[in-house]
Amino acid sequence: MNRAQGFTLIELVMVIVLLAIVATISVQFVSLSTRGAIDLSSRQQRAFSGVVIGEQITRALREALPGSVRVNSDGSCIEWMPVVVVSNYLNLPSGGTPDSFEAVPLAGGASAQGRVVVYGYGSNLYSTGSPGPVSPPATLPAGPSPVTVTFDGGATHRFTTQSPERKFFLIEDPRTFCQQGRFLYRYRDYGIRSSVAAALPTAMPGREVLAAGLVPGSLVFEVVPPTLQRSGVVSFRLQLQSPESGELTSLSQEVQIRNVP
């Protein structure tokens, strides 16, 4: 007579223990692999965010009027005046109440509006007094040469000096990048102020969120002003932090401000 075949209790317990060990190792392996993939994705995302932030700051500052870039005392804010167009004047405003001047029209028959700046080197570009390098808002019309640039609202203005190349810039009102906590903001439409980051807007549309996830106090701007022999340079550095792991990604970059008298 054949004996009945089966497992003993000891064999069954050993199989259960071995299966538990294999399952534990498998779960740990999958968990570590998943965590590694998540960490890698987080690093890639922060690196991409750093590239985007750096490119946005670089593109904005490359349009800055030479000599208009300035920072606050701790370097957390930077301000500049964006250039709209550049042209040449035929004469500067003259007479008792100078309210216009003749200029070369823009290519393509375009028109433009903004403040006129004539040779602002060595001057305070954030002072709009007359005489001075920065005019009140003005309009550069389209038309055959010459065109007449007129200060808006019947305003008058005298410029401090002439440009060696008879060149003038048409600029927009200042813009500012400023870090507050974990956010980087871009400010506009607040007018010309005597000091940096003064009376900035507190809501849209004057304040826009440019980036988030910055380490508080990590953003620092530094400016080397332009001279007649070389261009200006803006350097900035910042850190981005993962909210899950706390891991940091650092960014450091320089921007050249083209020097065009």
PDB file of C-alpha atoms in Angstrom:
ATOM      1  CA  MET A   1       0.000   0.000   0.000  1.00  0.00           C
ATOM      2  CA  ASN A   2       1.357   3.446  -1.017  1.00  0.00           C
ATOM      3  CA  ARG A   3       1.965   6.072   1.645  1.00  0.00           C
ATOM      4  CA  ALA A   4       0.103   9.430   1.293  1.00  0.00           C
ATOM      5  CA  GLN A   5       2.301  12.250  -0.133  1.00  0.00           C
ATOM      6  CA  GLY A   6       2.233  15.861   1.320  1.00  0.00           C
ATOM      7  CA  PHE A   7       4.078  18.631   3.179  1.00  0.00           C
ATOM      8  CA  THR A   8       5.005  18.602   6.758  1.00  0.00           C
ATOM      9  CA  LEU A   9       4.259  21.633   8.900  1.00  0.00           C
ATOM     10  CA  ILE A  10       7.968  22.464   9.134  1.00  0.00           C
ATOM     11  CA  GLU A  11       8.352  22.454   5.336  1.00  0.00           C
ATOM     12  CA  LEU A  12       5.310  24.699   4.945  1.00  0.00           C
ATOM     13  CA  VAL A  13       6.658  27.192   7.501  1.00  0.00           C
ATOM     14  CA  MET A  14      10.063  27.246   5.759  1.00  0.00           C
ATOM     15  CA  VAL A  15       8.420  27.976   2.387  1.00  0.00           C
ATOM     16  CA  ILE A  16       6.371  30.805   3.911  1.00  0.00           C
ATOM     17  CA  VAL A  17       9.510  32.311   5.496  1.00  0.00           C
ATOM     18  CA  LEU A  18      11.472  32.114   2.240  1.00  0.00           C
ATOM     19  CA  LEU A  19       8.618  33.682   0.282  1.00  0.00           C
ATOM     20  CA  ALA A  20       8.399  36.492   2.849  1.00  0.00           C
ATOM     21  CA  ILE A  21      12.140  37.181   2.499  1.00  0.00           C
ATOM     22  CA  VAL A  22      11.926  37.245  -1.298  1.00  0.00           C
ATOM     23  CA  ALA A  23       8.861  39.517  -1.170  1.00  0.00           C
ATOM     24  CA  THR A  24      10.584  41.913   1.234  1.00  0.00           C
ATOM     25  CA  ILE A  25      13.671  42.142  -0.984  1.00  0.00           C
ATOM     26  CA  SER A  26      11.503  42.654  -4.072  1.00  0.00           C
ATOM     27  CA  VAL A  27       9.478  45.396  -2.419  1.00  0.00           C
ATOM     28  CA  GLN A  28      12.651  47.181  -1.253  1.00  0.00           C
ATOM     29  CA  PHE A  29      14.152  46.912  -4.730  1.00  0.00           C
ATOM     30  CA  VAL A  30      11.032  48.315  -6.375  1.00  0.00           C
ATOM     31  CA  SER A  31      10.771  51.060  -3.730  1.00  0.00           C
ATOM     32  CA  LEU A  32      14.400  52.143  -4.179  1.00  0.00           C
ATOM     33  CA  SER A  33      14.068  52.063  -7.966  1.00  0.00           C
ATOM     34  CA  THR A  34      10.903  54.150  -7.805  1.00  0.00           C
ATOM     35  CA  ARG A  35      12.483  56.627  -5.374  1.00  0.00           C
ATOM     36  CA  GLY A  36      15.528  56.921  -7.631  1.00  0.00           C
ATOM     37  CA  ALA A  37      13.318  57.622 -10.644  1.00  0.00           C
ATOM     38  CA  ILE A  38      11.356  60.243  -8.692  1.00  0.00           C
ATOM     39  CA  ASP A  39      14.566  61.927  -7.464  1.00  0.00           C
ATOM     40  CA  LEU A  40      16.000  61.942 -10.978  1.00  0.00           C
ATOM     41  CA  SER A  41      12.799  63.443 -12.372  1.00  0.00           C
ATOM     42  CA  SER A  42      12.836  66.098  -9.621  1.00  0.00           C
ATOM     43  CA  ARG A  43      16.451  67.011 -10.421  1.00  0.00           C
ATOM     44  CA  GLN A  44      15.683  67.247 -14.125  1.00  0.00           C
ATOM     45  CA  GLN A  45      12.660  69.422 -13.427  1.00  0.00           C
ATOM     46  CA  ARG A  46      14.662  71.806 -11.213  1.00  0.00           C
ATOM     47  CA  ALA A  47      17.450  71.941 -13.790  1.00  0.00           C
ATOM     48  CA  PHE A  48      14.924  72.758 -16.515  1.00  0.00           C
ATOM     49  CA  SER A  49      13.302  75.399 -14.292  1.00  0.00           C
ATOM     50  CA  GLY A  50      16.727  76.936 -13.682  1.00  0.00           C
ATOM     51  CA  VAL A  51      17.377  77.108 -17.433  1.00  0.00           C
ATOM     52  CA  VAL A  52      13.995  78.764 -18.045  1.00  0.00           C
ATOM     53  CA  ILE A  53      14.507  81.300 -15.230  1.00  0.00           C
ATOM     54  CA  GLY A  54      18.008  82.129 -16.425  1.00  0.00           C
ATOM     55  CA  GLU A  55      16.846  82.540 -20.028  1.00  0.00           C
ATOM     56  CA  GLN A  56      13.948  84.814 -19.068  1.00  0.00           C
ATOM     57  CA  ILE A  57      16.204  87.042 -16.967  1.00  0.00           C
ATOM     58  CA  THR A  58      18.882  87.075 -19.678  1.00  0.00           C
ATOM     59  CA  ARG A  59      16.493  88.000 -22.493  1.00  0.00           C
ATOM     60  CA  ALA A  60      14.933  90.781 -20.436  1.00  0.00           C
ATOM     61  CA  LEU A  61      18.248  92.321 -19.362  1.00  0.00           C
ATOM     62  CA  ARG A  62      19.720  92.189 -22.869  1.00  0.00           C
ATOM     63  CA  GLU A  63      17.054  94.716 -23.873  1.00  0.00           C
ATOM     64  CA  ALA A  64      18.069  97.082 -21.059  1.00  0.00           C
ATOM     65  CA  LEU A  65      19.163 100.640 -21.723  1.00  0.00           C
ATOM     66  CA  PRO A  66      22.916 100.855 -20.951  1.00  0.00           C
ATOM     67  CA  GLY A  67      23.379 102.536 -17.590  1.00  0.00           C
ATOM     68  CA  SER A  68      19.807 101.905 -16.434  1.00  0.00           C
ATOM     69  CA  VAL A  69      20.478  98.596 -14.654  1.00  0.00           C
ATOM     70  CA  ARG A  70      20.676  98.887 -10.879  1.00  0.00           C
ATOM     71  CA  VAL A  71      20.165  96.644  -7.823  1.00  0.00           C
ATOM     72  CA  ASN A  72      19.018  97.189  -4.246  1.00  0.00           C
ATOM     73  CA  SER A  73      21.266  96.946  -1.199  1.00  0.00           C
ATOM     74  CA  ASP A  74      21.060  93.157  -0.694  1.00  0.00           C
ATOM     75  CA  GLY A  75      20.982  92.277  -4.398  1.00  0.00           C
ATOM     76  CA  SER A  76      17.580  90.588  -4.253  1.00  0.00           C
ATOM     77  CA  CYS A  77      16.020  93.040  -6.748  1.00  0.00           C
ATOM     78  CA  ILE A  78      17.228  94.345 -10.101  1.00  0.00           C
ATOM     79  CA  GLU A  79      15.681  97.189 -12.107  1.00  0.00           C
ATOM     80  CA  TRP A  80      16.186  98.282 -15.706  1.00  0.00           C
ATOM     81  CA  MET A  81      14.596 100.318 -18.500  1.00  0.00           C
ATOM     82  CA  PRO A  82      13.716  98.274 -21.625  1.00  0.00           C
ATOM     83  CA  VAL A  83      14.675  99.731 -25.003  1.00  0.00           C
ATOM     84  CA  VAL A  84      11.803  99.902 -27.513  1.00  0.00           C
ATOM     85  CA  VAL A  85      13.595 101.273 -30.590  1.00  0.00           C
ATOM     86  CA  VAL A  86      16.731 103.220 -31.527  1.00  0.00           C
ATOM     87  CA  SER A  87      16.998 105.936 -34.156  1.00  0.00           C
ATOM     88  CA  ASN A  88      18.908 109.114 -35.009  1.00  0.00           C
ATOM     89  CA  TYR A  89      17.830 112.676 -34.441  1.00  0.00           C
ATOM     90  CA  LEU A  90      18.432 115.548 -36.851  1.00  0.00           C
ATOM     91  CA  ASN A  91      18.228 118.191 -34.154  1.00  0.00           C
ATOM     92  CA  LEU A  92      17.522 118.349 -30.456  1.00  0.00           C
ATOM     93  CA  PRO A  93      14.618 120.343 -28.958  1.00  0.00           C
ATOM     94  CA  SER A  94      15.343 124.066 -28.933  1.00  0.00           C
ATOM     95  CA  GLY A  95      13.579 127.303 -28.167  1.00  0.00           C
ATOM     96  CA  GLY A  96      11.902 128.572 -25.042  1.00  0.00           C
ATOM     97  CA  THR A  97       9.428 125.693 -24.731  1.00  0.00           C
ATOM     98  CA  PRO A  98      10.944 122.745 -26.644  1.00  0.00           C
ATOM     99  CA  ASP A  99       8.219 120.171 -27.234  1.00  0.00           C
ATOM    100  CA  SER A 100       9.475 118.283 -30.337  1.00  0.00           C
ATOM    101  CA  PHE A 101      12.438 117.489 -32.565  1.00  0.00           C
ATOM    102  CA  GLU A 102      13.068 116.001 -36.001  1.00  0.00           C
ATOM    103  CA  ALA A 103      14.337 112.442 -36.407  1.00  0.00           C
ATOM    104  CA  VAL A 104      14.964 109.646 -38.903  1.00  0.00           C
ATOM    105  CA  PRO A 105      11.847 107.440 -39.266  1.00  0.00           C
ATOM    106  CA  LEU A 106      11.874 103.774 -38.339  1.00  0.00           C
ATOM    107  CA  ALA A 107      12.369 101.120 -40.985  1.00  0.00           C
ATOM    108  CA  GLY A 108       9.202  99.626 -42.396  1.00  0.00           C
ATOM    109  CA  GLY A 109       7.105 102.691 -41.643  1.00  0.00           C
ATOM    110  CA  ALA A 110       6.567 101.756 -37.983  1.00  0.00           C
ATOM    111  CA  SER A 111       5.689 104.120 -35.156  1.00  0.00           C
ATOM    112  CA  ALA A 112       6.598 103.841 -31.478  1.00  0.00           C
ATOM    113  CA  GLN A 113       5.950 105.419 -28.088  1.00  0.00           C
ATOM    114  CA  GLY A 114       8.074 105.793 -24.977  1.00  0.00           C
ATOM    115  CA  ARG A 115      10.504 108.106 -23.231  1.00  0.00           C
ATOM    116  CA  VAL A 116      13.371 109.568 -25.269  1.00  0.00           C
ATOM    117  CA  VAL A 117      16.896 109.134 -23.903  1.00  0.00           C
ATOM    118  CA  VAL A 118      19.883 110.950 -25.380  1.00  0.00           C
ATOM    119  CA  TYR A 119      23.374 109.992 -24.172  1.00  0.00           C
ATOM    120  CA  GLY A 120      22.612 109.087 -20.582  1.00  0.00           C
ATOM    121  CA  TYR A 121      26.150 108.041 -19.613  1.00  0.00           C
ATOM    122  CA  GLY A 122      27.255 109.432 -16.282  1.00  0.00           C
ATOM    123  CA  SER A 123      23.745 110.716 -15.539  1.00  0.00           C
ATOM    124  CA  ASN A 124      20.967 109.560 -13.249  1.00  0.00           C
ATOM    125  CA  LEU A 125      18.541 107.929 -15.662  1.00  0.00           C
ATOM    126  CA  TYR A 126      15.901 107.707 -12.918  1.00  0.00           C
ATOM    127  CA  SER A 127      15.592 111.486 -12.732  1.00  0.00           C
ATOM    128  CA  THR A 128      13.170 112.980 -15.246  1.00  0.00           C
ATOM    129  CA  GLY A 129      13.976 116.619 -14.586  1.00  0.00           C
ATOM    130  CA  SER A 130      14.649 119.109 -17.361  1.00  0.00           C
ATOM    131  CA  PRO A 131      17.354 119.502 -18.464  1.00  0.00           C
ATOM    132  CA  GLY A 132      18.156 115.794 -18.275  1.00  0.00           C
ATOM    133  CA  PRO A 133      18.806 112.705 -20.421  1.00  0.00           C
ATOM    134  CA  VAL A 134      15.291 111.231 -20.042  1.00  0.00           C
ATOM    135  CA  SER A 135      12.256 112.981 -21.505  1.00  0.00           C
ATOM    136  CA  PRO A 136       8.551 112.751 -20.692  1.00  0.00           C
ATOM    137  CA  PRO A 137       6.554 110.195 -22.740  1.00  0.00           C
ATOM    138  CA  ALA A 138       6.809 110.913 -26.469  1.00  0.00           C
ATOM    139  CA  THR A 139       5.582 109.599 -29.815  1.00  0.00           C
ATOM    140  CA  LEU A 140       7.774 108.705 -32.785  1.00  0.00           C
ATOM    141  CA  PRO A 141       5.359 108.710 -35.744  1.00  0.00           C
ATOM    142  CA  ALA A 142       5.567 106.867 -39.043  1.00  0.00           C
ATOM    143  CA  GLY A 143       6.111 108.808 -42.243  1.00  0.00           C
ATOM    144  CA  PRO A 144       8.685 110.055 -44.739  1.00  0.00           C
ATOM    145  CA  SER A 145      11.961 111.470 -43.458  1.00  0.00           C
ATOM    146  CA  PRO A 146      12.180 113.548 -41.408  1.00  0.00           C
ATOM    147  CA  VAL A 147       9.490 112.778 -38.831  1.00  0.00           C
ATOM    148  CA  THR A 148       8.679 114.975 -35.856  1.00  0.00           C
ATOM    149  CA  VAL A 149       8.963 113.379 -32.416  1.00  0.00           C
ATOM    150  CA  THR A 150       6.527 115.138 -30.080  1.00  0.00           C
ATOM    151  CA  PHE A 151       6.351 114.992 -26.286  1.00  0.00           C
ATOM    152  CA  ASP A 152       2.899 113.796 -25.209  1.00  0.00           C
ATOM    153  CA  GLY A 153       0.403 116.056 -23.491  1.00  0.00           C
ATOM    154  CA  GLY A 154       2.151 119.264 -24.519  1.00  0.00           C
ATOM    155  CA  ALA A 155       5.133 118.533 -22.250  1.00  0.00           C
ATOM    156  CA  THR A 156       8.472 120.249 -22.830  1.00  0.00           C
ATOM    157  CA  HIS A 157      12.010 119.007 -22.259  1.00  0.00           C
ATOM    158  CA  ARG A 158      15.658 119.892 -22.785  1.00  0.00           C
ATOM    159  CA  PHE A 159      18.392 117.266 -23.003  1.00  0.00           C
ATOM    160  CA  THR A 160      21.604 117.668 -21.057  1.00  0.00           C
ATOM    161  CA  THR A 161      23.990 116.872 -23.892  1.00  0.00           C
ATOM    162  CA  GLN A 162      24.174 115.498 -27.412  1.00  0.00           C
ATOM    163  CA  SER A 163      25.135 112.017 -28.606  1.00  0.00           C
ATOM    164  CA  PRO A 164      28.354 111.677 -30.649  1.00  0.00           C
ATOM    165  CA  GLU A 165      26.372 109.543 -33.133  1.00  0.00           C
ATOM    166  CA  ARG A 166      23.216 111.703 -32.917  1.00  0.00           C
ATOM    167  CA  LYS A 167      21.484 108.625 -31.534  1.00  0.00           C
ATOM    168  CA  PHE A 168      18.467 108.445 -29.259  1.00  0.00           C
ATOM    169  CA  PHE A 169      16.687 105.585 -27.523  1.00  0.00           C
ATOM    170  CA  LEU A 170      12.979 105.188 -27.019  1.00  0.00           C
ATOM    171  CA  ILE A 171      12.407 103.300 -23.761  1.00  0.00           C
ATOM    172  CA  GLU A 172       9.543 101.909 -21.702  1.00  0.00           C
ATOM    173  CA  ASP A 173       9.079 102.644 -18.003  1.00  0.00           C
ATOM    174  CA  PRO A 174      11.249 100.529 -15.654  1.00  0.00           C
ATOM    175  CA  ARG A 175      10.821  96.825 -14.927  1.00  0.00           C
ATOM    176  CA  THR A 176      12.000  94.930 -11.848  1.00  0.00           C
ATOM    177  CA  PHE A 177      12.835  91.340 -10.927  1.00  0.00           C
ATOM    178  CA  CYS A 178      12.625  90.761  -7.184  1.00  0.00           C
ATOM    179  CA  GLN A 179      12.653  87.694  -4.912  1.00  0.00           C
ATOM    180  CA  GLN A 180      10.194  87.484  -2.046  1.00  0.00           C
ATOM    181  CA  GLY A 181      10.297  84.256  -0.052  1.00  0.00           C
ATOM    182  CA  ARG A 182      10.200  81.282  -2.428  1.00  0.00           C
ATOM    183  CA  PHE A 183       8.889  83.339  -5.368  1.00  0.00           C
ATOM    184  CA  LEU A 184      10.544  85.419  -8.085  1.00  0.00           C
ATOM    185  CA  TYR A 185       8.301  88.267  -9.261  1.00  0.00           C
ATOM    186  CA  ARG A 186       8.404  90.546 -12.298  1.00  0.00           C
ATOM    187  CA  TYR A 187       7.060  94.090 -11.789  1.00  0.00           C
ATOM    188  CA  ARG A 188       5.992  96.694 -14.356  1.00  0.00           C
ATOM    189  CA  ASP A 189       3.744  99.734 -14.835  1.00  0.00           C
ATOM    190  CA  TYR A 190       4.801 101.432 -11.597  1.00  0.00           C
ATOM    191  CA  GLY A 191       6.555 104.504 -13.020  1.00  0.00           C
ATOM    192  CA  ILE A 192      10.013 105.900 -12.404  1.00  0.00           C
ATOM    193  CA  ARG A 193      11.137 105.868  -8.756  1.00  0.00           C
ATOM    194  CA  SER A 194      14.243 107.360  -7.182  1.00  0.00           C
ATOM    195  CA  SER A 195      15.179 104.118  -5.380  1.00  0.00           C
ATOM    196  CA  VAL A 196      15.086 100.440  -6.338  1.00  0.00           C
ATOM    197  CA  ALA A 197      12.059  98.314  -5.410  1.00  0.00           C
ATOM    198  CA  ALA A 198      10.117 101.288  -4.036  1.00  0.00           C
ATOM    199  CA  ALA A 199       6.303 101.243  -4.110  1.00  0.00           C
ATOM    200  CA  LEU A 200       6.105  98.147  -6.309  1.00  0.00           C
ATOM    201  CA  PRO A 201       2.673  96.765  -7.294  1.00  0.00           C
ATOM    202  CA  THR A 202       1.217  94.103  -5.021  1.00  0.00           C
ATOM    203  CA  ALA A 203      -1.152  92.365  -7.463  1.00  0.00           C
ATOM    204  CA  MET A 204      -1.760  91.606 -11.134  1.00  0.00           C
ATOM    205  CA  PRO A 205      -1.207  92.951 -13.728  1.00  0.00           C
ATOM    206  CA  GLY A 206       1.660  94.998 -12.293  1.00  0.00           C
ATOM    207  CA  ARG A 207       3.093  91.974 -10.454  1.00  0.00           C
ATOM    208  CA  GLU A 208       3.598  88.596 -12.142  1.00  0.00           C
ATOM    209  CA  VAL A 209       5.014  85.351 -10.728  1.00  0.00           C
ATOM    210  CA  LEU A 210       8.051  84.434 -12.805  1.00  0.00           C
ATOM    211  CA  ALA A 211       9.151  81.362 -10.824  1.00  0.00           C
ATOM    212  CA  ALA A 212       8.569  79.444  -7.585  1.00  0.00           C
ATOM    213  CA  GLY A 213      10.559  76.993  -5.482  1.00  0.00           C
ATOM    214  CA  LEU A 214      13.517  79.296  -4.796  1.00  0.00           C
ATOM    215  CA  VAL A 215      15.441  79.014  -1.550  1.00  0.00           C
ATOM    216  CA  PRO A 216      14.535  82.177   0.409  1.00  0.00           C
ATOM    217  CA  GLY A 217      17.318  84.743   0.195  1.00  0.00           C
ATOM    218  CA  SER A 218      19.313  82.758  -2.382  1.00  0.00           C
ATOM    219  CA  LEU A 219      18.862  85.126  -5.345  1.00  0.00           C
ATOM    220  CA  VAL A 220      21.633  87.717  -5.617  1.00  0.00           C
ATOM    221  CA  PHE A 221      22.183  90.167  -8.489  1.00  0.00           C
ATOM    222  CA  GLU A 222      25.472  91.997  -9.049  1.00  0.00           C
ATOM    223  CA  VAL A 223      26.084  94.729 -11.649  1.00  0.00           C
ATOM    224  CA  VAL A 224      29.316  95.927 -13.242  1.00  0.00           C
ATOM    225  CA  PRO A 225      28.294  99.261 -14.866  1.00  0.00           C
ATOM    226  CA  PRO A 226      29.189  99.973 -18.500  1.00  0.00           C
ATOM    227  CA  THR A 227      31.776 102.511 -19.547  1.00  0.00           C
ATOM    228  CA  LEU A 228      32.640 104.086 -22.900  1.00  0.00           C
ATOM    229  CA  GLN A 229      35.279 101.359 -23.382  1.00  0.00           C
ATOM    230  CA  ARG A 230      33.346  98.217 -22.371  1.00  0.00           C
ATOM    231  CA  SER A 231      29.862  96.834 -21.902  1.00  0.00           C
ATOM    232  CA  GLY A 232      28.155  96.314 -18.576  1.00  0.00           C
ATOM    233  CA  VAL A 233      27.787  92.859 -17.009  1.00  0.00           C
ATOM    234  CA  VAL A 234      25.057  91.512 -14.746  1.00  0.00           C
ATOM    235  CA  SER A 235      25.746  88.322 -12.790  1.00  0.00           C
ATOM    236  CA  PHE A 236      23.149  86.484 -10.747  1.00  0.00           C
ATOM    237  CA  ARG A 237      22.924  83.290  -8.739  1.00  0.00           C
ATOM    238  CA  LEU A 238      20.045  81.429  -7.111  1.00  0.00           C
ATOM    239  CA  GLN A 239      19.074  78.067  -5.646  1.00  0.00           C
ATOM    240  CA  LEU A 240      16.004  75.911  -6.270  1.00  0.00           C
ATOM    241  CA  GLN A 241      14.825  73.403  -3.651  1.00  0.00           C
ATOM    242  CA  SER A 242      12.778  70.227  -3.914  1.00  0.00           C
ATOM    243  CA  PRO A 243       9.742  70.440  -1.590  1.00  0.00           C
ATOM    244  CA  GLU A 244       9.837  66.646  -1.050  1.00  0.00           C
ATOM    245  CA  SER A 245      13.497  65.852  -0.443  1.00  0.00           C
ATOM    246  CA  GLY A 246      14.911  69.320   0.256  1.00  0.00           C
ATOM    247  CA  GLU A 247      17.642  68.722  -2.338  1.00  0.00           C
ATOM    248  CA  LEU A 248      19.154  71.924  -3.796  1.00  0.00           C
ATOM    249  CA  THR A 249      20.017  72.915  -7.370  1.00  0.00           C
ATOM    250  CA  SER A 250      22.248  75.961  -7.871  1.00  0.00           C
ATOM    251  CA  LEU A 251      22.317  78.311 -10.862  1.00  0.00           C
ATOM    252  CA  SER A 252      24.919  80.966 -11.698  1.00  0.00           C
ATOM    253  CA  GLN A 253      24.905  83.066 -14.863  1.00  0.00           C
ATOM    254  CA  GLU A 254      26.195  86.298 -16.443  1.00  0.00           C
ATOM    255  CA  VAL A 255      24.488  88.669 -18.886  1.00  0.00           C
ATOM    256  CA  GLN A 256      26.270  91.223 -21.050  1.00  0.00           C
ATOM    257  CA  ILE A 257      24.534  94.596 -21.403  1.00  0.00           C
ATOM    258  CA  ARG A 258      25.458  95.939 -24.833  1.00  0.00           C
ATOM    259  CA  ASN A 259      27.018  99.365 -24.669  1.00  0.00           C
ATOM    260  CA  VAL A 260      25.697 101.570 -27.513  1.00  0.00           C
ATOM    261  CA  PRO A 261      26.255 105.328 -26.932  1.00  0.00           C
TER     262      PRO A 261
END
